[in-house]
mmCIF file of C-alpha atoms in Angstrom:
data_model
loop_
_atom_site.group_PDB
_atom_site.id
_atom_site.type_symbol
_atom_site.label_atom_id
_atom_site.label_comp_id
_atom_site.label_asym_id
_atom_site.label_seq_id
_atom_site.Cartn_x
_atom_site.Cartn_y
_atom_site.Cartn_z
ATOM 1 C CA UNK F 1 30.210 -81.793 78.783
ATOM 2 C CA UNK F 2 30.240 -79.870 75.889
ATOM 3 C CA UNK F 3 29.284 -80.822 72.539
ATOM 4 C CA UNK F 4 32.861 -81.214 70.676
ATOM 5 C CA UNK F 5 34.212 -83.368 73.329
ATOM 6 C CA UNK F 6 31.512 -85.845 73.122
ATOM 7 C CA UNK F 7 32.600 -85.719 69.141
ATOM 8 C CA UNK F 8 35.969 -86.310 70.063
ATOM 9 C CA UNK F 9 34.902 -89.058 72.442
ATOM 10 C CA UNK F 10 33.195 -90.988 70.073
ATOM 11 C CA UNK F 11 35.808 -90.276 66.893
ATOM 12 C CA UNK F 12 38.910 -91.753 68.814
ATOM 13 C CA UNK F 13 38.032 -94.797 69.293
ATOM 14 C CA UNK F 14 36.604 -95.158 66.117
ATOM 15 C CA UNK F 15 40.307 -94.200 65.218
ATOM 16 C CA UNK F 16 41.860 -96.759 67.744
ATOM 17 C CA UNK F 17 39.860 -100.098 66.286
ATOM 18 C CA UNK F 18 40.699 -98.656 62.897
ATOM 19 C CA UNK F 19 44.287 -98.559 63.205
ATOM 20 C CA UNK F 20 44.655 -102.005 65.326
ATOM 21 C CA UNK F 21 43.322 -103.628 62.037
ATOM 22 C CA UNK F 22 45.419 -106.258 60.136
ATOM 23 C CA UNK F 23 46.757 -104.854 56.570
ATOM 24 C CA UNK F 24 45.068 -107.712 55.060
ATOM 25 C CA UNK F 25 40.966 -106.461 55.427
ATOM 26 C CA UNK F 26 38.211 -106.004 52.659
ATOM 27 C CA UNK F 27 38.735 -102.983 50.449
ATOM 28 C CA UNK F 28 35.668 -101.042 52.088
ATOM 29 C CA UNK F 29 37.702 -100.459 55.875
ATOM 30 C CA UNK F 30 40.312 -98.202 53.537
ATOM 31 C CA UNK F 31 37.730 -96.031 52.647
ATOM 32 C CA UNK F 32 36.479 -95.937 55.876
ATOM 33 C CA UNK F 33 40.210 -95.274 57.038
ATOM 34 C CA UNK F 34 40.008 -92.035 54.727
ATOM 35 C CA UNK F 35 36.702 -91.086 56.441
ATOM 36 C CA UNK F 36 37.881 -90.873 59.769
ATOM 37 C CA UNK F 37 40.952 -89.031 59.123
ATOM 38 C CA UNK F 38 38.964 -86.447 57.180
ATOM 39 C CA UNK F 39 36.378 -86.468 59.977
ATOM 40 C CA UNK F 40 39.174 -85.713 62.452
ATOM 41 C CA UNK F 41 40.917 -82.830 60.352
ATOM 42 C CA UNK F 42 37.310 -80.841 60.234
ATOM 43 C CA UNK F 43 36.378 -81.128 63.536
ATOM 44 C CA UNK F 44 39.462 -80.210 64.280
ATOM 45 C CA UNK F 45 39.934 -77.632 61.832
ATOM 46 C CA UNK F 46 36.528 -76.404 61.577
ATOM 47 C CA UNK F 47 36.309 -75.908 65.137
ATOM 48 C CA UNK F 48 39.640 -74.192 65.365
ATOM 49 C CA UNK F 49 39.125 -71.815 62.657
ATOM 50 C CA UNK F 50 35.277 -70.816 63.924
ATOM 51 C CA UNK F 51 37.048 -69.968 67.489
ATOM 52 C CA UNK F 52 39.384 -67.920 65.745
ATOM 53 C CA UNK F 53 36.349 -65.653 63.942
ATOM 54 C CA UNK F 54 37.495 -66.898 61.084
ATOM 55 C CA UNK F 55 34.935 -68.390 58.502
ATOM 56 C CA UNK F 56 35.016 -72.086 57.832
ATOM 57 C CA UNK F 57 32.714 -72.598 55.079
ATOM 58 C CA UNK F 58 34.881 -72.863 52.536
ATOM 59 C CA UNK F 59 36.704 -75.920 54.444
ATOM 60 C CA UNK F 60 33.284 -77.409 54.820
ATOM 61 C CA UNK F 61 32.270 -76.595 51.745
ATOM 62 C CA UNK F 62 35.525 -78.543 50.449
ATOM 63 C CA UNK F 63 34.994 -81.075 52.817
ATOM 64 C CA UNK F 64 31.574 -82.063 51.782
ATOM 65 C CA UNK F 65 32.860 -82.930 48.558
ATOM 66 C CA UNK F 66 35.361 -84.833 49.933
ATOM 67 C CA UNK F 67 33.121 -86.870 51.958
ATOM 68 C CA UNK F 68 30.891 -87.563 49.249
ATOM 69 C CA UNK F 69 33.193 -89.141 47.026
ATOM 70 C CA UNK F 70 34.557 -91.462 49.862
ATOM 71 C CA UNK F 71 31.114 -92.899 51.184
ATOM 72 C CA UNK F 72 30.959 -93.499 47.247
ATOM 73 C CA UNK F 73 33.600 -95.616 47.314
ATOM 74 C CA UNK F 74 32.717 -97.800 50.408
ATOM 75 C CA UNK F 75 29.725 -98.719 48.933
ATOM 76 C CA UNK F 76 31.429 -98.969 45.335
ATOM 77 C CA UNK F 77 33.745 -101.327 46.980
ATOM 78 C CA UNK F 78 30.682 -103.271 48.809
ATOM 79 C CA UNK F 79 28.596 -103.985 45.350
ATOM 80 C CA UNK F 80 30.008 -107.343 43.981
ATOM 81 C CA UNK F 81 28.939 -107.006 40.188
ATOM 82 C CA UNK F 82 30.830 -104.877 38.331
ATOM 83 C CA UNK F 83 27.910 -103.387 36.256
ATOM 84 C CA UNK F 84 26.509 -101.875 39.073
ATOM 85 C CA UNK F 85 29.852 -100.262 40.648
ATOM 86 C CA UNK F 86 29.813 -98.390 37.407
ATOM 87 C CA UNK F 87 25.635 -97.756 37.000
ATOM 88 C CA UNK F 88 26.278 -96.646 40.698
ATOM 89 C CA UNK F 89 29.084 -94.316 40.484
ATOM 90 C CA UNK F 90 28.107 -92.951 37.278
ATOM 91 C CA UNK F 91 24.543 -91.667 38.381
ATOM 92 C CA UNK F 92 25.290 -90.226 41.471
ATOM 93 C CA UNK F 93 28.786 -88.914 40.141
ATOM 94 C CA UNK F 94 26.776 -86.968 37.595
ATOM 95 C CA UNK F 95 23.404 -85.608 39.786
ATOM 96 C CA UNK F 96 26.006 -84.536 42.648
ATOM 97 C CA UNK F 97 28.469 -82.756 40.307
ATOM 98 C CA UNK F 98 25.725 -81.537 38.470
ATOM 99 C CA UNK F 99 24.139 -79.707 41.593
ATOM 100 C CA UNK F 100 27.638 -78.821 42.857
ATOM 101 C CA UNK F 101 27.710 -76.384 39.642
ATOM 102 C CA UNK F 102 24.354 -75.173 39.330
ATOM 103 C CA UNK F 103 24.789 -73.879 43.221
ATOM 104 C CA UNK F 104 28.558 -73.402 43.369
ATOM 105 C CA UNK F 105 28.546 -70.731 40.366
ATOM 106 C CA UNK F 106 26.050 -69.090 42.217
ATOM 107 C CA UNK F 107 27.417 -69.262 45.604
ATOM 108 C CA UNK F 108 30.785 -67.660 47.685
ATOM 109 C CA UNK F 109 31.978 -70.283 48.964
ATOM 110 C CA UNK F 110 33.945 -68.293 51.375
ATOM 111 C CA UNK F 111 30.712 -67.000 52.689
ATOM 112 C CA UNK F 112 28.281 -69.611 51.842
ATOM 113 C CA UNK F 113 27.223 -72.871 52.274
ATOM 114 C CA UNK F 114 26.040 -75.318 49.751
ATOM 115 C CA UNK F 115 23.077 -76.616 51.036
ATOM 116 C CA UNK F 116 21.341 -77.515 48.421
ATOM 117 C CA UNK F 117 24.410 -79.982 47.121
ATOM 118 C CA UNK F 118 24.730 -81.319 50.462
ATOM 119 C CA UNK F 119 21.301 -82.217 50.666
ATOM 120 C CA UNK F 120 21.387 -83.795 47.188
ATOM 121 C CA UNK F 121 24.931 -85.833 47.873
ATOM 122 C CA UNK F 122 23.144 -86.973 50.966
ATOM 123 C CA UNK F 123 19.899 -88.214 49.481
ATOM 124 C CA UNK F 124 22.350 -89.530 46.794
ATOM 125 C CA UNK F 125 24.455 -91.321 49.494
ATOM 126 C CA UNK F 126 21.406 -92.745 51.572
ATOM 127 C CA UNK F 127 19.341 -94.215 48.622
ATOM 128 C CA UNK F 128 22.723 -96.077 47.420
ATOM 129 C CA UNK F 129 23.431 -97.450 50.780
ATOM 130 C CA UNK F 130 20.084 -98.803 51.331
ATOM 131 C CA UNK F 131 20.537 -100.092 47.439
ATOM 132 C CA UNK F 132 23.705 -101.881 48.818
ATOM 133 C CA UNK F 133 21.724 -103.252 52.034
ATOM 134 C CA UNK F 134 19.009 -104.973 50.037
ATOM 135 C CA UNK F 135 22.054 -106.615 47.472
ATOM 136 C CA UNK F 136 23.796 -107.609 51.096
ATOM 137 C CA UNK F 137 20.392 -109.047 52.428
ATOM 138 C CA UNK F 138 19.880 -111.349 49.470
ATOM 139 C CA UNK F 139 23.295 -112.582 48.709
ATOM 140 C CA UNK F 140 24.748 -113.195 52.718
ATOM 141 C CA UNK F 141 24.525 -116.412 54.230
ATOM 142 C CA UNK F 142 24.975 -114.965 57.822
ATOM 143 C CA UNK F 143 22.900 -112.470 59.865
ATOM 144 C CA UNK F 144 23.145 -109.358 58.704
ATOM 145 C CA UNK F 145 23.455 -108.179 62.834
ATOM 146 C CA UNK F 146 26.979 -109.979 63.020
ATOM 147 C CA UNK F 147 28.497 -108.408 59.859
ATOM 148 C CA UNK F 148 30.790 -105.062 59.799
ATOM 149 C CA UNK F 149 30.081 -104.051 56.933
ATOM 150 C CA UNK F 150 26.401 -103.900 57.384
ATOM 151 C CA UNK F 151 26.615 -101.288 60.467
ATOM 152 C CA UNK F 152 28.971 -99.185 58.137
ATOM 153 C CA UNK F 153 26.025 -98.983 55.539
ATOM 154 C CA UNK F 154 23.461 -98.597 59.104
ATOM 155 C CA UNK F 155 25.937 -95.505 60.264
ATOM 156 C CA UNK F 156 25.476 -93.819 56.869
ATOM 157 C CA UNK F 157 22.493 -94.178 55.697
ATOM 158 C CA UNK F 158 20.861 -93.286 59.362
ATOM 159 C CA UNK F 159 22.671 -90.156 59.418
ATOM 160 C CA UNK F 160 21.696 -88.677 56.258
ATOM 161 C CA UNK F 161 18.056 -89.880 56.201
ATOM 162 C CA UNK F 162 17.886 -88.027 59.318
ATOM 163 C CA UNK F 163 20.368 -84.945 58.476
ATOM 164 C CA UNK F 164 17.889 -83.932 55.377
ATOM 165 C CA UNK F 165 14.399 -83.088 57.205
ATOM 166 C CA UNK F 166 16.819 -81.452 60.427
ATOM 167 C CA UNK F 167 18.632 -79.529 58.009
ATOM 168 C CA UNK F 168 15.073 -78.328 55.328
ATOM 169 C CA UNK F 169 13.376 -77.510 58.835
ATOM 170 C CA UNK F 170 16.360 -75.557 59.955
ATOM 171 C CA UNK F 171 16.229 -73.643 56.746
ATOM 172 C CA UNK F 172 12.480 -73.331 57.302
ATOM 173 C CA UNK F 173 12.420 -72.016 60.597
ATOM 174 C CA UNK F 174 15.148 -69.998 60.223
ATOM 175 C CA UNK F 175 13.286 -67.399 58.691
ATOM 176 C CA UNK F 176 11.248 -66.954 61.365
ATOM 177 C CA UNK F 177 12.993 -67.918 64.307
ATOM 178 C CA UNK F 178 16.779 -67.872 64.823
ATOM 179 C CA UNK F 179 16.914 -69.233 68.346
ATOM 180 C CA UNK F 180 14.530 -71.975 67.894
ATOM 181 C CA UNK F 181 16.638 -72.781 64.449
ATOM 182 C CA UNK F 182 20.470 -72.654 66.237
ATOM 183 C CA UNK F 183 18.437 -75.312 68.133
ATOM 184 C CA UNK F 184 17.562 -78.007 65.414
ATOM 185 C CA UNK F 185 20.872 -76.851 63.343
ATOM 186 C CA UNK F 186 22.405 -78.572 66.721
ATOM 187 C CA UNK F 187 20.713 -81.973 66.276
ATOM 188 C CA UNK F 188 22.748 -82.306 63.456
ATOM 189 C CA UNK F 189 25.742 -82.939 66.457
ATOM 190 C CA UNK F 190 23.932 -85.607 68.230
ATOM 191 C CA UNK F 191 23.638 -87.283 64.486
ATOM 192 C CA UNK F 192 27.502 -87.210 63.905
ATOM 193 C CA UNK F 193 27.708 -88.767 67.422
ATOM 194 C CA UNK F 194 25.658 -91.251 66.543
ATOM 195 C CA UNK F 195 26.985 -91.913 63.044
ATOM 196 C CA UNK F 196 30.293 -92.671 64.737
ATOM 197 C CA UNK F 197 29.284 -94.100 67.428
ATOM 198 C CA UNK F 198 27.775 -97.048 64.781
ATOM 199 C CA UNK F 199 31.062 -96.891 62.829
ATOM 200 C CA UNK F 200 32.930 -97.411 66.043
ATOM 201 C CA UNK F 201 30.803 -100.657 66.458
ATOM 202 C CA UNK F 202 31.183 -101.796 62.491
ATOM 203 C CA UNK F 203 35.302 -101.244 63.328
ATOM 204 C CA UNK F 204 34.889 -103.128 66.393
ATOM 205 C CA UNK F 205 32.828 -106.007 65.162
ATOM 206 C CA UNK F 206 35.329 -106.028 61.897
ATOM 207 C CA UNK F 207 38.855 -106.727 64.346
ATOM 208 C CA UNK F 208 37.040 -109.315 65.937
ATOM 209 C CA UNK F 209 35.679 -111.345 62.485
ATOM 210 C CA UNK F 210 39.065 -110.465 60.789
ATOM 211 C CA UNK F 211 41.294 -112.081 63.703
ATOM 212 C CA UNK F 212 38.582 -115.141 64.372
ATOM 213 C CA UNK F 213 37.945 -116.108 60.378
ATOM 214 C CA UNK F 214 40.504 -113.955 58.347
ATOM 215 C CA UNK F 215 40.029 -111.139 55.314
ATOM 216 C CA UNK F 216 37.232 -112.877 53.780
ATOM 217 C CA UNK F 217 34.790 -112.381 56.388
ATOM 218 C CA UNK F 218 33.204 -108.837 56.446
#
């Protein structure tokens, strides 16, 4: 089975549990909802464009942004105290925007990736949501195991703590071999899989504590 239909496989029914939620849910699922339609839209883009020989790295490029700024805002939305939504937003808004320019200047983006942003937005992304797993460990009265939100914050920060060293050893072998760096550029698939695969479960898991104990429960 090739690679993009496993994607697919384990996108739609993230999809599916997202859009048999109730309207009333906790502000962090709408985020989420954003998320998955922009996951959808450049897999299916991406993928369509790269079969056409056409180059997609300006989509990505745009998309990474994109994605950034809405994993932001599901943890934003998780973080009770308003002091550190803003301490939060404002730090990472201004490391990630600042790297965006130093490399983006510098940088086709019709022809070039930013990898040094995206490694920065993801270190960014993966320090926050283990920030937001310690606040959820010391303030929740239930186990952590049984709550939605928690595998959201799993999905995420898993993926990039693991995207970072695949992507600096793919940069690192790459000068020296091509083949054996097409290789661990491809782990970065499985990772997606598994990053939605987790999000599928924090949907799932969400349905079933919305429609046993109502909006409150995450």
């Amino acid at each position: 089975m090739e690679i993009q239909t496993l994607k697919y496989l384990v996108l739609l029914p993230a999809v599916i549990l997202y859009l048999r939620l109730p309207a009333a849910r906790p502000p962090w699922s709408w985020w989420t909802g954003g998320l998955l339609l922009a996951g959808m839209a450049v897999e299916g883009l991406g993928f369509w464009l790269a079969s056409q020989g056409w180059s997609n790295l300006l989509y990505f490029n745009g998309y990474m942004v994109l994605e950034f700024a809405l994993i932001l805002g599901v943890q934003n939305s998780m973080t009770a105290a308003r002091k550190g939504r803003v301490y939060r937003v404002s730090v990472a808004a201004t490391i990630f925007l600042a790297a965006l320019l130093q490399e983006g200047l510098g940088t086709d983006l019709r022809s070039g990736f930013l990898t040094r942003t995206l490694v920065v937005g993801g270190l960014l992304l993966a320090v926050s949501g283990v920030d937001v797993l310690f606040r959820m460990a010391r303030r929740s009265d239930s186990p952590l195991a049984g709550r939605a939100d928690f595998w959201m914050l799993v999905s995420v920060v898993t993926y990039f703590l693991c995207f970072i060293p695949t992507m600096g050893l793919y940069h690192y072998v790459g000068e020296k071999d091509i083949v054996l760096a097409e290789a661990i550029y491809g782990i970065n698939d499985y990772l997606f899989i598994l990053r939605y695969g987790l999000l599928a479960y924090s949907l799932h898991l969400l349905g079933r504590n919305l429609k046993r104990h109502g909006r409150d429960l995450q």
